[in-house]
Amino acid sequence: MQFEQIHSRINIDSAIFTFGVPKESPNSFCYKIFCAGESSYSVEQFDPSSFDQLKVIVNKLSQLSPDKPRARIKIKVNRFMSVRLSFKKYDEEKGFKVKAYILGFLYFSSAGFLGSYVKVQQLKNLITYLNKCIESKSGV
């Protein structure tokens, strides 16, 4: 599947979320996730999450705060593999420290050792676009 129109791209460490309208279904809204791993390994999946999975992801992201900066979010991309976002701590200037990695059956791949920081506004944008995907899947 491909996008007819791309609305936004949001980078969370080595994971890239692309949001838009697919060519095959111009009345819907969905996302594609790409995550880079080590040794040129990567995973890419178009609209991997079900309605219920999206709600869980948004719920966990919404609960992140400076007081509670820890969370682990799993995004299944196929039967044996997922992209994980691991939020560790919060810094006033930099935002939330996060590490994105690929985890599979007997497999782990990460593009870096330390992770990176994501601003609060980036997380709010990610939540907003994931909510649009939820609305599209619910038929609202």
JSON list of C-alpha atoms in Angstrom, two decimals:
[
{"chain": "A", "resi": 1, "resn": "MET", "atom": "CA", "xyz": [0.00, 0.00, 0.00]},
{"chain": "A", "resi": 2, "resn": "GLN", "atom": "CA", "xyz": [1.01, 3.57, -0.63]},
{"chain": "A", "resi": 3, "resn": "PHE", "atom": "CA", "xyz": [-0.16, 6.95, 0.51]},
{"chain": "A", "resi": 4, "resn": "GLU", "atom": "CA", "xyz": [-2.11, 9.21, -1.81]},
{"chain": "A", "resi": 5, "resn": "GLN", "atom": "CA", "xyz": [-1.48, 12.12, 0.52]},
{"chain": "A", "resi": 6, "resn": "ILE", "atom": "CA", "xyz": [0.98, 12.36, 3.42]},
{"chain": "A", "resi": 7, "resn": "HIS", "atom": "CA", "xyz": [-0.09, 14.55, 6.33]},
{"chain": "A", "resi": 8, "resn": "SER", "atom": "CA", "xyz": [2.87, 14.22, 8.70]},
{"chain": "A", "resi": 9, "resn": "ARG", "atom": "CA", "xyz": [6.05, 12.35, 9.60]},
{"chain": "A", "resi": 10, "resn": "ILE", "atom": "CA", "xyz": [7.11, 12.03, 13.22]},
{"chain": "A", "resi": 11, "resn": "ASN", "atom": "CA", "xyz": [10.49, 10.65, 14.31]},
{"chain": "A", "resi": 12, "resn": "ILE", "atom": "CA", "xyz": [10.71, 8.87, 17.64]},
{"chain": "A", "resi": 13, "resn": "ASP", "atom": "CA", "xyz": [14.37, 7.83, 17.95]},
{"chain": "A", "resi": 14, "resn": "SER", "atom": "CA", "xyz": [14.96, 5.39, 15.06]},
{"chain": "A", "resi": 15, "resn": "ALA", "atom": "CA", "xyz": [11.22, 4.85, 14.42]},
{"chain": "A", "resi": 16, "resn": "ILE", "atom": "CA", "xyz": [9.47, 6.99, 11.82]},
{"chain": "A", "resi": 17, "resn": "PHE", "atom": "CA", "xyz": [5.68, 7.29, 11.83]},
{"chain": "A", "resi": 18, "resn": "THR", "atom": "CA", "xyz": [4.16, 8.47, 8.53]},
{"chain": "A", "resi": 19, "resn": "PHE", "atom": "CA", "xyz": [0.50, 9.50, 8.59]},
{"chain": "A", "resi": 20, "resn": "GLY", "atom": "CA", "xyz": [-1.78, 9.99, 5.62]},
{"chain": "A", "resi": 21, "resn": "VAL", "atom": "CA", "xyz": [-4.52, 8.89, 3.29]},
{"chain": "A", "resi": 22, "resn": "PRO", "atom": "CA", "xyz": [-3.95, 5.58, 1.44]},
{"chain": "A", "resi": 23, "resn": "LYS", "atom": "CA", "xyz": [-4.44, 5.39, -2.33]},
{"chain": "A", "resi": 24, "resn": "GLU", "atom": "CA", "xyz": [-6.66, 2.30, -2.04]},
{"chain": "A", "resi": 25, "resn": "SER", "atom": "CA", "xyz": [-9.02, 3.90, 0.46]},
{"chain": "A", "resi": 26, "resn": "PRO", "atom": "CA", "xyz": [-9.22, 7.70, 0.05]},
{"chain": "A", "resi": 27, "resn": "ASN", "atom": "CA", "xyz": [-11.80, 8.10, 2.85]},
{"chain": "A", "resi": 28, "resn": "SER", "atom": "CA", "xyz": [-9.60, 6.57, 5.54]},
{"chain": "A", "resi": 29, "resn": "PHE", "atom": "CA", "xyz": [-6.57, 7.73, 7.52]},
{"chain": "A", "resi": 30, "resn": "CYS", "atom": "CA", "xyz": [-3.75, 5.44, 8.66]},
{"chain": "A", "resi": 31, "resn": "TYR", "atom": "CA", "xyz": [-0.05, 5.24, 9.41]},
{"chain": "A", "resi": 32, "resn": "LYS", "atom": "CA", "xyz": [3.08, 3.44, 8.32]},
{"chain": "A", "resi": 33, "resn": "ILE", "atom": "CA", "xyz": [5.92, 2.69, 10.72]},
{"chain": "A", "resi": 34, "resn": "PHE", "atom": "CA", "xyz": [9.56, 2.28, 9.80]},
{"chain": "A", "resi": 35, "resn": "CYS", "atom": "CA", "xyz": [12.24, 1.35, 12.34]},
{"chain": "A", "resi": 36, "resn": "ALA", "atom": "CA", "xyz": [15.96, 1.09, 11.66]},
{"chain": "A", "resi": 37, "resn": "GLY", "atom": "CA", "xyz": [18.05, -1.52, 13.41]},
{"chain": "A", "resi": 38, "resn": "GLU", "atom": "CA", "xyz": [21.71, -2.42, 13.40]},
{"chain": "A", "resi": 39, "resn": "SER", "atom": "CA", "xyz": [23.68, -3.64, 10.37]},
{"chain": "A", "resi": 40, "resn": "SER", "atom": "CA", "xyz": [21.26, -2.08, 7.87]},
{"chain": "A", "resi": 41, "resn": "TYR", "atom": "CA", "xyz": [18.37, -4.12, 9.25]},
{"chain": "A", "resi": 42, "resn": "SER", "atom": "CA", "xyz": [15.00, -2.42, 9.27]},
{"chain": "A", "resi": 43, "resn": "VAL", "atom": "CA", "xyz": [11.31, -3.16, 9.44]},
{"chain": "A", "resi": 44, "resn": "GLU", "atom": "CA", "xyz": [8.50, -1.31, 7.71]},
{"chain": "A", "resi": 45, "resn": "GLN", "atom": "CA", "xyz": [4.77, -1.97, 7.93]},
{"chain": "A", "resi": 46, "resn": "PHE", "atom": "CA", "xyz": [1.74, -0.16, 6.56]},
{"chain": "A", "resi": 47, "resn": "ASP", "atom": "CA", "xyz": [-1.14, 0.24, 9.05]},
{"chain": "A", "resi": 48, "resn": "PRO", "atom": "CA", "xyz": [0.00, -2.52, 11.44]},
{"chain": "A", "resi": 49, "resn": "SER", "atom": "CA", "xyz": [-2.32, -1.83, 14.38]},
{"chain": "A", "resi": 50, "resn": "SER", "atom": "CA", "xyz": [-5.92, -2.83, 14.92]},
{"chain": "A", "resi": 51, "resn": "PHE", "atom": "CA", "xyz": [-8.48, -0.48, 16.49]},
{"chain": "A", "resi": 52, "resn": "ASP", "atom": "CA", "xyz": [-7.94, -1.96, 19.96]},
{"chain": "A", "resi": 53, "resn": "GLN", "atom": "CA", "xyz": [-4.15, -1.93, 19.65]},
{"chain": "A", "resi": 54, "resn": "LEU", "atom": "CA", "xyz": [-4.22, 1.74, 18.64]},
{"chain": "A", "resi": 55, "resn": "LYS", "atom": "CA", "xyz": [-6.32, 2.60, 21.68]},
{"chain": "A", "resi": 56, "resn": "VAL", "atom": "CA", "xyz": [-3.79, 0.88, 23.96]},
{"chain": "A", "resi": 57, "resn": "ILE", "atom": "CA", "xyz": [-0.88, 2.73, 22.29]},
{"chain": "A", "resi": 58, "resn": "VAL", "atom": "CA", "xyz": [-2.61, 6.11, 22.61]},
{"chain": "A", "resi": 59, "resn": "ASN", "atom": "CA", "xyz": [-3.57, 5.38, 26.22]},
{"chain": "A", "resi": 60, "resn": "LYS", "atom": "CA", "xyz": [0.03, 4.58, 27.19]},
{"chain": "A", "resi": 61, "resn": "LEU", "atom": "CA", "xyz": [1.38, 7.64, 25.35]},
{"chain": "A", "resi": 62, "resn": "SER", "atom": "CA", "xyz": [-1.25, 9.85, 27.01]},
{"chain": "A", "resi": 63, "resn": "GLN", "atom": "CA", "xyz": [-0.19, 8.69, 30.46]},
{"chain": "A", "resi": 64, "resn": "LEU", "atom": "CA", "xyz": [3.40, 9.90, 29.99]},
{"chain": "A", "resi": 65, "resn": "SER", "atom": "CA", "xyz": [4.16, 12.94, 32.12]},
{"chain": "A", "resi": 66, "resn": "PRO", "atom": "CA", "xyz": [7.21, 14.55, 33.74]},
{"chain": "A", "resi": 67, "resn": "ASP", "atom": "CA", "xyz": [6.21, 12.80, 36.98]},
{"chain": "A", "resi": 68, "resn": "LYS", "atom": "CA", "xyz": [5.68, 9.42, 35.26]},
{"chain": "A", "resi": 69, "resn": "PRO", "atom": "CA", "xyz": [8.15, 9.30, 32.34]},
{"chain": "A", "resi": 70, "resn": "ARG", "atom": "CA", "xyz": [8.48, 5.51, 32.10]},
{"chain": "A", "resi": 71, "resn": "ALA", "atom": "CA", "xyz": [6.54, 3.44, 29.60]},
{"chain": "A", "resi": 72, "resn": "ARG", "atom": "CA", "xyz": [7.04, 0.59, 27.14]},
{"chain": "A", "resi": 73, "resn": "ILE", "atom": "CA", "xyz": [4.96, 0.58, 24.02]},
{"chain": "A", "resi": 74, "resn": "LYS", "atom": "CA", "xyz": [4.74, -2.42, 21.70]},
{"chain": "A", "resi": 75, "resn": "ILE", "atom": "CA", "xyz": [3.65, -2.02, 18.08]},
{"chain": "A", "resi": 76, "resn": "LYS", "atom": "CA", "xyz": [3.24, -5.38, 16.37]},
{"chain": "A", "resi": 77, "resn": "VAL", "atom": "CA", "xyz": [4.37, -5.25, 12.75]},
{"chain": "A", "resi": 78, "resn": "ASN", "atom": "CA", "xyz": [3.87, -8.91, 11.93]},
{"chain": "A", "resi": 79, "resn": "ARG", "atom": "CA", "xyz": [3.35, -12.25, 13.60]},
{"chain": "A", "resi": 80, "resn": "PHE", "atom": "CA", "xyz": [6.86, -12.55, 15.01]},
{"chain": "A", "resi": 81, "resn": "MET", "atom": "CA", "xyz": [8.17, -9.00, 15.16]},
{"chain": "A", "resi": 82, "resn": "SER", "atom": "CA", "xyz": [7.36, -5.72, 16.86]},
{"chain": "A", "resi": 83, "resn": "VAL", "atom": "CA", "xyz": [8.71, -2.22, 17.23]},
{"chain": "A", "resi": 84, "resn": "ARG", "atom": "CA", "xyz": [9.17, -1.22, 20.85]},
{"chain": "A", "resi": 85, "resn": "LEU", "atom": "CA", "xyz": [9.34, 2.30, 22.21]},
{"chain": "A", "resi": 86, "resn": "SER", "atom": "CA", "xyz": [10.90, 2.46, 25.64]},
{"chain": "A", "resi": 87, "resn": "PHE", "atom": "CA", "xyz": [10.52, 5.77, 27.48]},
{"chain": "A", "resi": 88, "resn": "LYS", "atom": "CA", "xyz": [13.02, 6.12, 30.34]},
{"chain": "A", "resi": 89, "resn": "LYS", "atom": "CA", "xyz": [13.12, 9.59, 31.88]},
{"chain": "A", "resi": 90, "resn": "TYR", "atom": "CA", "xyz": [12.16, 13.24, 31.45]},
{"chain": "A", "resi": 91, "resn": "ASP", "atom": "CA", "xyz": [14.39, 16.30, 31.12]},
{"chain": "A", "resi": 92, "resn": "GLU", "atom": "CA", "xyz": [12.91, 19.84, 31.30]},
{"chain": "A", "resi": 93, "resn": "GLU", "atom": "CA", "xyz": [14.90, 21.11, 28.30]},
{"chain": "A", "resi": 94, "resn": "LYS", "atom": "CA", "xyz": [15.16, 18.00, 26.11]},
{"chain": "A", "resi": 95, "resn": "GLY", "atom": "CA", "xyz": [11.87, 16.20, 26.78]},
{"chain": "A", "resi": 96, "resn": "PHE", "atom": "CA", "xyz": [11.37, 12.43, 27.17]},
{"chain": "A", "resi": 97, "resn": "LYS", "atom": "CA", "xyz": [14.26, 10.05, 26.65]},
{"chain": "A", "resi": 98, "resn": "VAL", "atom": "CA", "xyz": [13.17, 7.24, 24.36]},
{"chain": "A", "resi": 99, "resn": "LYS", "atom": "CA", "xyz": [14.72, 4.22, 22.69]},
{"chain": "A", "resi": 100, "resn": "ALA", "atom": "CA", "xyz": [13.13, 2.56, 19.66]},
{"chain": "A", "resi": 101, "resn": "TYR", "atom": "CA", "xyz": [14.14, -0.97, 18.74]},
{"chain": "A", "resi": 102, "resn": "ILE", "atom": "CA", "xyz": [13.02, -4.01, 16.80]},
{"chain": "A", "resi": 103, "resn": "LEU", "atom": "CA", "xyz": [12.17, -7.12, 18.79]},
{"chain": "A", "resi": 104, "resn": "GLY", "atom": "CA", "xyz": [11.32, -10.48, 17.32]},
{"chain": "A", "resi": 105, "resn": "PHE", "atom": "CA", "xyz": [11.37, -14.18, 18.00]},
{"chain": "A", "resi": 106, "resn": "LEU", "atom": "CA", "xyz": [14.99, -14.76, 19.10]},
{"chain": "A", "resi": 107, "resn": "TYR", "atom": "CA", "xyz": [15.92, -11.38, 17.61]},
{"chain": "A", "resi": 108, "resn": "PHE", "atom": "CA", "xyz": [16.81, -7.92, 18.92]},
{"chain": "A", "resi": 109, "resn": "SER", "atom": "CA", "xyz": [18.07, -5.00, 16.86]},
{"chain": "A", "resi": 110, "resn": "SER", "atom": "CA", "xyz": [18.76, -1.42, 17.83]},
{"chain": "A", "resi": 111, "resn": "ALA", "atom": "CA", "xyz": [20.24, 1.40, 15.75]},
{"chain": "A", "resi": 112, "resn": "GLY", "atom": "CA", "xyz": [22.07, 3.01, 18.66]},
{"chain": "A", "resi": 113, "resn": "PHE", "atom": "CA", "xyz": [22.99, 2.55, 22.28]},
{"chain": "A", "resi": 114, "resn": "LEU", "atom": "CA", "xyz": [21.72, 5.64, 24.04]},
{"chain": "A", "resi": 115, "resn": "GLY", "atom": "CA", "xyz": [18.39, 6.55, 22.45]},
{"chain": "A", "resi": 116, "resn": "SER", "atom": "CA", "xyz": [17.29, 10.12, 21.90]},
{"chain": "A", "resi": 117, "resn": "TYR", "atom": "CA", "xyz": [14.96, 12.74, 23.29]},
{"chain": "A", "resi": 118, "resn": "VAL", "atom": "CA", "xyz": [11.49, 13.61, 22.05]},
{"chain": "A", "resi": 119, "resn": "LYS", "atom": "CA", "xyz": [9.77, 16.89, 22.88]},
{"chain": "A", "resi": 120, "resn": "VAL", "atom": "CA", "xyz": [6.36, 16.96, 24.55]},
{"chain": "A", "resi": 121, "resn": "GLN", "atom": "CA", "xyz": [4.89, 18.64, 21.44]},
{"chain": "A", "resi": 122, "resn": "GLN", "atom": "CA", "xyz": [6.10, 15.77, 19.24]},
{"chain": "A", "resi": 123, "resn": "LEU", "atom": "CA", "xyz": [4.33, 13.30, 21.53]},
{"chain": "A", "resi": 124, "resn": "LYS", "atom": "CA", "xyz": [1.15, 15.40, 21.42]},
{"chain": "A", "resi": 125, "resn": "ASN", "atom": "CA", "xyz": [1.32, 15.40, 17.62]},
{"chain": "A", "resi": 126, "resn": "LEU", "atom": "CA", "xyz": [1.82, 11.63, 17.57]},
{"chain": "A", "resi": 127, "resn": "ILE", "atom": "CA", "xyz": [-1.19, 11.14, 19.85]},
{"chain": "A", "resi": 128, "resn": "THR", "atom": "CA", "xyz": [-3.32, 13.48, 17.69]},
{"chain": "A", "resi": 129, "resn": "TYR", "atom": "CA", "xyz": [-2.52, 11.59, 14.49]},
{"chain": "A", "resi": 130, "resn": "LEU", "atom": "CA", "xyz": [-2.97, 8.17, 16.12]},
{"chain": "A", "resi": 131, "resn": "ASN", "atom": "CA", "xyz": [-6.38, 9.37, 17.33]},
{"chain": "A", "resi": 132, "resn": "LYS", "atom": "CA", "xyz": [-7.25, 10.25, 13.71]},
{"chain": "A", "resi": 133, "resn": "CYS", "atom": "CA", "xyz": [-6.35, 6.66, 12.78]},
{"chain": "A", "resi": 134, "resn": "ILE", "atom": "CA", "xyz": [-8.64, 5.40, 15.57]},
{"chain": "A", "resi": 135, "resn": "GLU", "atom": "CA", "xyz": [-11.50, 7.60, 14.32]},
{"chain": "A", "resi": 136, "resn": "SER", "atom": "CA", "xyz": [-10.97, 6.31, 10.79]},
{"chain": "A", "resi": 137, "resn": "LYS", "atom": "CA", "xyz": [-11.03, 2.66, 11.91]},
{"chain": "A", "resi": 138, "resn": "SER", "atom": "CA", "xyz": [-14.13, 3.20, 14.05]},
{"chain": "A", "resi": 139, "resn": "GLY", "atom": "CA", "xyz": [-16.02, 4.70, 11.12]},
{"chain": "A", "resi": 140, "resn": "VAL", "atom": "CA", "xyz": [-16.73, 8.02, 12.88]}
]
